[in-house]
PDB file of C-alpha atoms in Angstrom:
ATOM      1  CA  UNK G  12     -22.705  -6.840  37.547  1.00 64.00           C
ATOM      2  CA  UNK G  13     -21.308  -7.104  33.868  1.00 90.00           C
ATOM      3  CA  UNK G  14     -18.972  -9.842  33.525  1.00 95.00           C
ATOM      4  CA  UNK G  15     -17.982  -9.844  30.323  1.00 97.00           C
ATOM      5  CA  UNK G  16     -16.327  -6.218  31.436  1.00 97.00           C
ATOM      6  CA  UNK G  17     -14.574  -7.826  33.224  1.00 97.00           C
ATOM      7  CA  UNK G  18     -13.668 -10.372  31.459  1.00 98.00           C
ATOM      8  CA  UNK G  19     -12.425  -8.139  28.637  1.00 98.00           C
ATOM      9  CA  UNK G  20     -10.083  -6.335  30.954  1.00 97.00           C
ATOM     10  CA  UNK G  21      -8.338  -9.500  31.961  1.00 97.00           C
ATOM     11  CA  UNK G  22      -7.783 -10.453  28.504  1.00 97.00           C
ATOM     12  CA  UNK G  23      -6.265  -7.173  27.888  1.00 96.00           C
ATOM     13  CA  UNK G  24      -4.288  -7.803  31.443  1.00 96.00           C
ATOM     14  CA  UNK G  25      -3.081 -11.086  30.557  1.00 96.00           C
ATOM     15  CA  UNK G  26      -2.432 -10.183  27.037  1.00 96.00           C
ATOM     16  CA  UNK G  27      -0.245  -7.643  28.418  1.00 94.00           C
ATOM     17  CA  UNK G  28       1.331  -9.858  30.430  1.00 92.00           C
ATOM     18  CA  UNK G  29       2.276 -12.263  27.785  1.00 89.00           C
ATOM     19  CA  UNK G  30       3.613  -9.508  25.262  1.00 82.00           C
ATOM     20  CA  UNK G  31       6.023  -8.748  27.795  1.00 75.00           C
TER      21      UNK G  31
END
């Protein structure tokens, strides 16, 4: 399992999140 995958996709989720 790749985490850091993962990881990036939250960061791109949250940063989403906080733009809006």
């Amino acid at each position: 399992v790749q985490f850091e995958e993962l990881i990036k996709e939250v960061q791109m989720l949250r940063a989403e999140l906080r733009t809006r």
